[in-house]
Amino acid sequence: MLDEKTIRVIKSTVPVLEEHGETITTRFYEKLFENHPELLNIFNQVNQKKGRQQAALANSVYAAAVHIDQLENILPVVKQIGHKHRSLGVLPEHYPIVGKYLLEAMKEVLEDQATEEILTAWEKAYGVIATAFIDVEQEMYKNAEEQPGGWSGFRNFIVADKVKESELITSFYLKAEDGLPIASFSPGQYVSITINIEGEKYSHIRQYSLSDAPGKDYYRISVKREQENDKPDGKISNHLHQKVQPGDILPLSAPAGDFILTKDNSKPVVLISGGVGITPLMSMLNTIVEQQPEREVLFIHATHNGKYHAMQTEVQQLSATNSQVQSYFCYTTPTDQDRTDQRFDKEGYLNPDLLVSLIPFTEAEYYFCGPVSFMRTIKEGLEAANVPAEHIHYEFFGPAMQL
């Protein structure tokens, strides 16, 4: 517990963190990697280059300052980040390193504003927050290892099959190399994969949503290939698409994530995806069909056109053979062939008015995933339709942001 003086000092830094938070976290990561380059094996450099990791950390530090007297309010965020940390292999010994360079960055950026009193207070606060993360993550490590079919660290999986789903998305079917059972997971969760590229000093870790229902003898991930190799995130996606073939080995950590389908009620479900955001929602759709045959589900997907529409046949087959499933597709730039084949239901963007008009249920659970601008539109539409916040669920690919 923190004393009243420390809490008061931390709260006094809220305006400063609001103004300088990202400058502090940017400098923090620079100092961290300068002094501990081995951590480049854990941290996603794409998110660093895009500034998303810096922004996410700044938001977390700011939230910690605002809620320092009621840290239980940020426990959901701690658990969300904890899932990612466990999946990546973040360990208790990493936290003192992070604390050291975060305080140094704060002192460097804020200069005279970073008084001894403020730095001492933040050192105490960081110790309490780090302990909360460590405790949550240690429990996650234990659960991941001790569950049936579970394991610790990374486990080798063989690429059993590779299936092109669209112009940009390819699915990889992954089976455990040791032939032993694999852990189940909650629909919506992801796995981390370690990629080593010849000639590169550091390994790369990427997190990909599981795109099929649990209970199989394989995991399926469906990866979008960035069209340019020189894009920050193009290197790994192109490597998977071009270099990784059936028979190759990919090390995986056990499934993780808190964006999960609620299965303890029978409310109808609306699954809304844009582009590659379809992947976790396919896991949810398949799970509902297999495990909750009486639960109604509406599957809405938006993409450019038929060339980029992944898993359309799979969704259409589920709709055709299961009366509980309805599907609706929006294409922003349909081709003439798309029109001839009647591959889509609506030309244009999935705007809030259209979204609301499609929903046949008076009450439902809503799950959505896709580009940030797409998710912002969906969230605004659902809120305008007075959907309760507790029925709205969404997932970011990468560090959490704000809609």
mmCIF file with all atom_site columns, C-alpha atoms in Angstrom, residues 108-245:
data_model
loop_
_atom_site.group_PDB
_atom_site.id
_atom_site.type_symbol
_atom_site.label_atom_id
_atom_site.label_alt_id
_atom_site.label_comp_id
_atom_site.label_asym_id
_atom_site.label_entity_id
_atom_site.label_seq_id
_atom_site.pdbx_PDB_ins_code
_atom_site.Cartn_x
_atom_site.Cartn_y
_atom_site.Cartn_z
_atom_site.occupancy
_atom_site.B_iso_or_equiv
_atom_site.pdbx_formal_charge
_atom_site.auth_seq_id
_atom_site.auth_comp_id
_atom_site.auth_asym_id
_atom_site.auth_atom_id
_atom_site.pdbx_PDB_model_num
ATOM 1   C CA . GLU A 1 108 ? 15.555  13.540  -18.312 1.00 0.00 ? 108 GLU A CA 1
ATOM 2   C CA . VAL A 1 109 ? 12.401  14.770  -20.059 1.00 0.00 ? 109 VAL A CA 1
ATOM 3   C CA . LEU A 1 110 ? 10.841  16.699  -17.192 1.00 0.00 ? 110 LEU A CA 1
ATOM 4   C CA . GLU A 1 111 ? 14.139  18.209  -16.015 1.00 0.00 ? 111 GLU A CA 1
ATOM 5   C CA . ASP A 1 112 ? 13.471  20.598  -13.107 1.00 0.00 ? 112 ASP A CA 1
ATOM 6   C CA . GLN A 1 113 ? 9.851   19.492  -12.834 1.00 0.00 ? 113 GLN A CA 1
ATOM 7   C CA . ALA A 1 114 ? 11.042  16.024  -11.825 1.00 0.00 ? 114 ALA A CA 1
ATOM 8   C CA . THR A 1 115 ? 11.878  16.888  -8.219  1.00 0.00 ? 115 THR A CA 1
ATOM 9   C CA . GLU A 1 116 ? 13.390  14.394  -5.813  1.00 0.00 ? 116 GLU A CA 1
ATOM 10  C CA . GLU A 1 117 ? 10.011  14.139  -4.121  1.00 0.00 ? 117 GLU A CA 1
ATOM 11  C CA . ILE A 1 118 ? 8.272   13.243  -7.390  1.00 0.00 ? 118 ILE A CA 1
ATOM 12  C CA . LEU A 1 119 ? 10.891  10.684  -8.428  1.00 0.00 ? 119 LEU A CA 1
ATOM 13  C CA . THR A 1 120 ? 10.806  9.040   -4.993  1.00 0.00 ? 120 THR A CA 1
ATOM 14  C CA . ALA A 1 121 ? 7.023   8.850   -5.111  1.00 0.00 ? 121 ALA A CA 1
ATOM 15  C CA . TRP A 1 122 ? 7.066   7.299   -8.584  1.00 0.00 ? 122 TRP A CA 1
ATOM 16  C CA . GLU A 1 123 ? 9.720   4.800   -7.526  1.00 0.00 ? 123 GLU A CA 1
ATOM 17  C CA . LYS A 1 124 ? 7.407   3.641   -4.734  1.00 0.00 ? 124 LYS A CA 1
ATOM 18  C CA . ALA A 1 125 ? 4.380   3.613   -7.012  1.00 0.00 ? 125 ALA A CA 1
ATOM 19  C CA . TYR A 1 126 ? 6.207   1.662   -9.705  1.00 0.00 ? 126 TYR A CA 1
ATOM 20  C CA . GLY A 1 127 ? 7.180   -0.952  -7.130  1.00 0.00 ? 127 GLY A CA 1
ATOM 21  C CA . VAL A 1 128 ? 3.531   -1.472  -6.167  1.00 0.00 ? 128 VAL A CA 1
ATOM 22  C CA . ILE A 1 129 ? 2.339   -1.565  -9.800  1.00 0.00 ? 129 ILE A CA 1
ATOM 23  C CA . ALA A 1 130 ? 5.154   -3.910  -10.866 1.00 0.00 ? 130 ALA A CA 1
ATOM 24  C CA . THR A 1 131 ? 4.254   -6.275  -8.040  1.00 0.00 ? 131 THR A CA 1
ATOM 25  C CA . ALA A 1 132 ? 0.639   -6.308  -9.243  1.00 0.00 ? 132 ALA A CA 1
ATOM 26  C CA . PHE A 1 133 ? 1.776   -7.222  -12.770 1.00 0.00 ? 133 PHE A CA 1
ATOM 27  C CA . ILE A 1 134 ? 4.191   -9.887  -11.544 1.00 0.00 ? 134 ILE A CA 1
ATOM 28  C CA . ASP A 1 135 ? 1.552   -11.525 -9.330  1.00 0.00 ? 135 ASP A CA 1
ATOM 29  C CA . VAL A 1 136 ? -1.048  -11.577 -12.122 1.00 0.00 ? 136 VAL A CA 1
ATOM 30  C CA . GLU A 1 137 ? 1.433   -12.898 -14.680 1.00 0.00 ? 137 GLU A CA 1
ATOM 31  C CA . GLN A 1 138 ? 2.853   -15.586 -12.400 1.00 0.00 ? 138 GLN A CA 1
ATOM 32  C CA . GLU A 1 139 ? -0.655  -16.972 -11.981 1.00 0.00 ? 139 GLU A CA 1
ATOM 33  C CA . MET A 1 140 ? -1.075  -16.894 -15.771 1.00 0.00 ? 140 MET A CA 1
ATOM 34  C CA . TYR A 1 141 ? 2.218   -18.731 -16.284 1.00 0.00 ? 141 TYR A CA 1
ATOM 35  C CA . LYS A 1 142 ? 1.106   -21.375 -13.792 1.00 0.00 ? 142 LYS A CA 1
ATOM 36  C CA . ASN A 1 143 ? -2.284  -21.828 -15.447 1.00 0.00 ? 143 ASN A CA 1
ATOM 37  C CA . ALA A 1 144 ? -0.776  -21.996 -18.956 1.00 0.00 ? 144 ALA A CA 1
ATOM 38  C CA . GLU A 1 145 ? 1.638   -24.732 -17.910 1.00 0.00 ? 145 GLU A CA 1
ATOM 39  C CA . GLU A 1 146 ? -0.621  -26.801 -15.663 1.00 0.00 ? 146 GLU A CA 1
ATOM 40  C CA . GLN A 1 147 ? -3.758  -26.907 -17.845 1.00 0.00 ? 147 GLN A CA 1
ATOM 41  C CA . PRO A 1 148 ? -4.328  -30.119 -19.845 1.00 0.00 ? 148 PRO A CA 1
ATOM 42  C CA . GLY A 1 149 ? -2.059  -29.968 -22.876 1.00 0.00 ? 149 GLY A CA 1
ATOM 43  C CA . GLY A 1 150 ? -0.382  -26.824 -21.542 1.00 0.00 ? 150 GLY A CA 1
ATOM 44  C CA . TRP A 1 151 ? 3.272   -25.845 -21.518 1.00 0.00 ? 151 TRP A CA 1
ATOM 45  C CA . SER A 1 152 ? 5.651   -23.103 -20.439 1.00 0.00 ? 152 SER A CA 1
ATOM 46  C CA . GLY A 1 153 ? 7.717   -20.924 -22.737 1.00 0.00 ? 153 GLY A CA 1
ATOM 47  C CA . PHE A 1 154 ? 7.668   -21.813 -26.423 1.00 0.00 ? 154 PHE A CA 1
ATOM 48  C CA . ARG A 1 155 ? 6.812   -25.239 -27.836 1.00 0.00 ? 155 ARG A CA 1
ATOM 49  C CA . ASN A 1 156 ? 7.630   -26.427 -31.357 1.00 0.00 ? 156 ASN A CA 1
ATOM 50  C CA . PHE A 1 157 ? 4.751   -26.850 -33.789 1.00 0.00 ? 157 PHE A CA 1
ATOM 51  C CA . ILE A 1 158 ? 4.877   -28.284 -37.299 1.00 0.00 ? 158 ILE A CA 1
ATOM 52  C CA . VAL A 1 159 ? 3.141   -26.497 -40.148 1.00 0.00 ? 159 VAL A CA 1
ATOM 53  C CA . ALA A 1 160 ? 0.754   -29.300 -41.146 1.00 0.00 ? 160 ALA A CA 1
ATOM 54  C CA . ASP A 1 161 ? -0.978  -27.339 -43.898 1.00 0.00 ? 161 ASP A CA 1
ATOM 55  C CA . LYS A 1 162 ? -0.945  -23.935 -45.536 1.00 0.00 ? 162 LYS A CA 1
ATOM 56  C CA . VAL A 1 163 ? -4.122  -22.634 -47.197 1.00 0.00 ? 163 VAL A CA 1
ATOM 57  C CA . LYS A 1 164 ? -4.546  -19.437 -49.187 1.00 0.00 ? 164 LYS A CA 1
ATOM 58  C CA . GLU A 1 165 ? -7.756  -17.780 -48.005 1.00 0.00 ? 165 GLU A CA 1
ATOM 59  C CA . SER A 1 166 ? -7.637  -14.602 -50.125 1.00 0.00 ? 166 SER A CA 1
ATOM 60  C CA . GLU A 1 167 ? -5.254  -12.388 -52.047 1.00 0.00 ? 167 GLU A CA 1
ATOM 61  C CA . LEU A 1 168 ? -3.602  -11.329 -48.778 1.00 0.00 ? 168 LEU A CA 1
ATOM 62  C CA . ILE A 1 169 ? -4.570  -13.839 -46.075 1.00 0.00 ? 169 ILE A CA 1
ATOM 63  C CA . THR A 1 170 ? -3.182  -17.355 -45.671 1.00 0.00 ? 170 THR A CA 1
ATOM 64  C CA . SER A 1 171 ? -4.038  -19.872 -42.954 1.00 0.00 ? 171 SER A CA 1
ATOM 65  C CA . PHE A 1 172 ? -1.452  -22.069 -41.255 1.00 0.00 ? 172 PHE A CA 1
ATOM 66  C CA . TYR A 1 173 ? -2.523  -25.302 -39.555 1.00 0.00 ? 173 TYR A CA 1
ATOM 67  C CA . LEU A 1 174 ? -0.122  -26.042 -36.706 1.00 0.00 ? 174 LEU A CA 1
ATOM 68  C CA . LYS A 1 175 ? 0.341   -29.382 -34.912 1.00 0.00 ? 175 LYS A CA 1
ATOM 69  C CA . ALA A 1 176 ? 2.576   -30.063 -31.908 1.00 0.00 ? 176 ALA A CA 1
ATOM 70  C CA . GLU A 1 177 ? 5.901   -31.562 -32.983 1.00 0.00 ? 177 GLU A CA 1
ATOM 71  C CA . ASP A 1 178 ? 5.946   -33.877 -29.946 1.00 0.00 ? 178 ASP A CA 1
ATOM 72  C CA . GLY A 1 179 ? 2.553   -35.344 -30.853 1.00 0.00 ? 179 GLY A CA 1
ATOM 73  C CA . LEU A 1 180 ? 1.183   -34.714 -27.352 1.00 0.00 ? 180 LEU A CA 1
ATOM 74  C CA . PRO A 1 181 ? -2.177  -33.031 -26.640 1.00 0.00 ? 181 PRO A CA 1
ATOM 75  C CA . ILE A 1 182 ? -2.400  -29.252 -26.997 1.00 0.00 ? 182 ILE A CA 1
ATOM 76  C CA . ALA A 1 183 ? -4.104  -26.792 -24.684 1.00 0.00 ? 183 ALA A CA 1
ATOM 77  C CA . SER A 1 184 ? -7.640  -25.682 -25.324 1.00 0.00 ? 184 SER A CA 1
ATOM 78  C CA . PHE A 1 185 ? -8.397  -21.960 -25.550 1.00 0.00 ? 185 PHE A CA 1
ATOM 79  C CA . SER A 1 186 ? -11.225 -19.460 -25.435 1.00 0.00 ? 186 SER A CA 1
ATOM 80  C CA . PRO A 1 187 ? -12.530 -18.284 -28.829 1.00 0.00 ? 187 PRO A CA 1
ATOM 81  C CA . GLY A 1 188 ? -10.912 -14.917 -29.564 1.00 0.00 ? 188 GLY A CA 1
ATOM 82  C CA . GLN A 1 189 ? -7.523  -15.703 -28.016 1.00 0.00 ? 189 GLN A CA 1
ATOM 83  C CA . TYR A 1 190 ? -4.139  -15.627 -29.778 1.00 0.00 ? 190 TYR A CA 1
ATOM 84  C CA . VAL A 1 191 ? -0.750  -17.342 -29.747 1.00 0.00 ? 191 VAL A CA 1
ATOM 85  C CA . SER A 1 192 ? 2.732   -15.857 -29.977 1.00 0.00 ? 192 SER A CA 1
ATOM 86  C CA . ILE A 1 193 ? 5.121   -17.188 -32.611 1.00 0.00 ? 193 ILE A CA 1
ATOM 87  C CA . THR A 1 194 ? 8.893   -16.776 -32.639 1.00 0.00 ? 194 THR A CA 1
ATOM 88  C CA . ILE A 1 195 ? 10.393  -16.109 -36.058 1.00 0.00 ? 195 ILE A CA 1
ATOM 89  C CA . ASN A 1 196 ? 14.126  -16.267 -36.743 1.00 0.00 ? 196 ASN A CA 1
ATOM 90  C CA . ILE A 1 197 ? 15.199  -14.765 -40.059 1.00 0.00 ? 197 ILE A CA 1
ATOM 91  C CA . GLU A 1 198 ? 18.564  -15.772 -41.460 1.00 0.00 ? 198 GLU A CA 1
ATOM 92  C CA . GLY A 1 199 ? 21.159  -13.045 -41.067 1.00 0.00 ? 199 GLY A CA 1
ATOM 93  C CA . GLU A 1 200 ? 19.233  -11.091 -38.407 1.00 0.00 ? 200 GLU A CA 1
ATOM 94  C CA . LYS A 1 201 ? 20.649  -10.778 -34.909 1.00 0.00 ? 201 LYS A CA 1
ATOM 95  C CA . TYR A 1 202 ? 17.368  -10.691 -33.017 1.00 0.00 ? 202 TYR A CA 1
ATOM 96  C CA . SER A 1 203 ? 14.349  -12.928 -33.216 1.00 0.00 ? 203 SER A CA 1
ATOM 97  C CA . HIS A 1 204 ? 10.861  -11.591 -33.872 1.00 0.00 ? 204 HIS A CA 1
ATOM 98  C CA . ILE A 1 205 ? 7.750   -12.434 -31.883 1.00 0.00 ? 205 ILE A CA 1
ATOM 99  C CA . ARG A 1 206 ? 4.331   -11.924 -33.421 1.00 0.00 ? 206 ARG A CA 1
ATOM 100 C CA . GLN A 1 207 ? 0.897   -12.576 -31.975 1.00 0.00 ? 207 GLN A CA 1
ATOM 101 C CA . TYR A 1 208 ? -1.793  -14.046 -34.217 1.00 0.00 ? 208 TYR A CA 1
ATOM 102 C CA . SER A 1 209 ? -5.419  -14.768 -33.401 1.00 0.00 ? 209 SER A CA 1
ATOM 103 C CA . LEU A 1 210 ? -6.554  -18.370 -33.469 1.00 0.00 ? 210 LEU A CA 1
ATOM 104 C CA . SER A 1 211 ? -9.102  -18.590 -36.274 1.00 0.00 ? 211 SER A CA 1
ATOM 105 C CA . ASP A 1 212 ? -10.834 -21.922 -35.641 1.00 0.00 ? 212 ASP A CA 1
ATOM 106 C CA . ALA A 1 213 ? -12.783 -23.418 -32.751 1.00 0.00 ? 213 ALA A CA 1
ATOM 107 C CA . PRO A 1 214 ? -10.904 -25.088 -29.878 1.00 0.00 ? 214 PRO A CA 1
ATOM 108 C CA . GLY A 1 215 ? -10.914 -28.838 -29.348 1.00 0.00 ? 215 GLY A CA 1
ATOM 109 C CA . LYS A 1 216 ? -8.991  -29.754 -32.504 1.00 0.00 ? 216 LYS A CA 1
ATOM 110 C CA . ASP A 1 217 ? -5.585  -31.459 -32.706 1.00 0.00 ? 217 ASP A CA 1
ATOM 111 C CA . TYR A 1 218 ? -4.234  -28.318 -34.368 1.00 0.00 ? 218 TYR A CA 1
ATOM 112 C CA . TYR A 1 219 ? -4.226  -24.545 -34.031 1.00 0.00 ? 219 TYR A CA 1
ATOM 113 C CA . ARG A 1 220 ? -5.138  -22.426 -37.031 1.00 0.00 ? 220 ARG A CA 1
ATOM 114 C CA . ILE A 1 221 ? -3.812  -18.910 -37.514 1.00 0.00 ? 221 ILE A CA 1
ATOM 115 C CA . SER A 1 222 ? -4.670  -16.759 -40.529 1.00 0.00 ? 222 SER A CA 1
ATOM 116 C CA . VAL A 1 223 ? -2.039  -14.169 -41.407 1.00 0.00 ? 223 VAL A CA 1
ATOM 117 C CA . LYS A 1 224 ? -2.402  -11.059 -43.554 1.00 0.00 ? 224 LYS A CA 1
ATOM 118 C CA . ARG A 1 225 ? 0.547   -10.410 -45.849 1.00 0.00 ? 225 ARG A CA 1
ATOM 119 C CA . GLU A 1 226 ? 1.578   -6.785  -46.064 1.00 0.00 ? 226 GLU A CA 1
ATOM 120 C CA . GLN A 1 227 ? 2.007   -5.961  -49.731 1.00 0.00 ? 227 GLN A CA 1
ATOM 121 C CA . GLU A 1 228 ? 5.342   -4.189  -49.323 1.00 0.00 ? 228 GLU A CA 1
ATOM 122 C CA . ASN A 1 229 ? 8.394   -5.781  -47.737 1.00 0.00 ? 229 ASN A CA 1
ATOM 123 C CA . ASP A 1 230 ? 9.706   -2.396  -46.689 1.00 0.00 ? 230 ASP A CA 1
ATOM 124 C CA . LYS A 1 231 ? 6.721   -1.766  -44.429 1.00 0.00 ? 231 LYS A CA 1
ATOM 125 C CA . PRO A 1 232 ? 7.663   -2.285  -40.762 1.00 0.00 ? 232 PRO A CA 1
ATOM 126 C CA . ASP A 1 233 ? 5.260   -5.191  -40.420 1.00 0.00 ? 233 ASP A CA 1
ATOM 127 C CA . GLY A 1 234 ? 5.835   -6.555  -43.922 1.00 0.00 ? 234 GLY A CA 1
ATOM 128 C CA . LYS A 1 235 ? 9.008   -8.443  -43.113 1.00 0.00 ? 235 LYS A CA 1
ATOM 129 C CA . ILE A 1 236 ? 7.412   -11.107 -40.901 1.00 0.00 ? 236 ILE A CA 1
ATOM 130 C CA . SER A 1 237 ? 4.130   -11.498 -42.793 1.00 0.00 ? 237 SER A CA 1
ATOM 131 C CA . ASN A 1 238 ? 5.991   -11.890 -46.084 1.00 0.00 ? 238 ASN A CA 1
ATOM 132 C CA . HIS A 1 239 ? 8.381   -14.371 -44.477 1.00 0.00 ? 239 HIS A CA 1
ATOM 133 C CA . LEU A 1 240 ? 5.450   -16.506 -43.343 1.00 0.00 ? 240 LEU A CA 1
ATOM 134 C CA . HIS A 1 241 ? 3.711   -16.320 -46.705 1.00 0.00 ? 241 HIS A CA 1
ATOM 135 C CA . GLN A 1 242 ? 6.783   -16.811 -48.897 1.00 0.00 ? 242 GLN A CA 1
ATOM 136 C CA . LYS A 1 243 ? 9.248   -18.855 -46.859 1.00 0.00 ? 243 LYS A CA 1
ATOM 137 C CA . VAL A 1 244 ? 7.343   -20.966 -44.328 1.00 0.00 ? 244 VAL A CA 1
ATOM 138 C CA . GLN A 1 245 ? 6.042   -24.204 -45.853 1.00 0.00 ? 245 GLN A CA 1
#
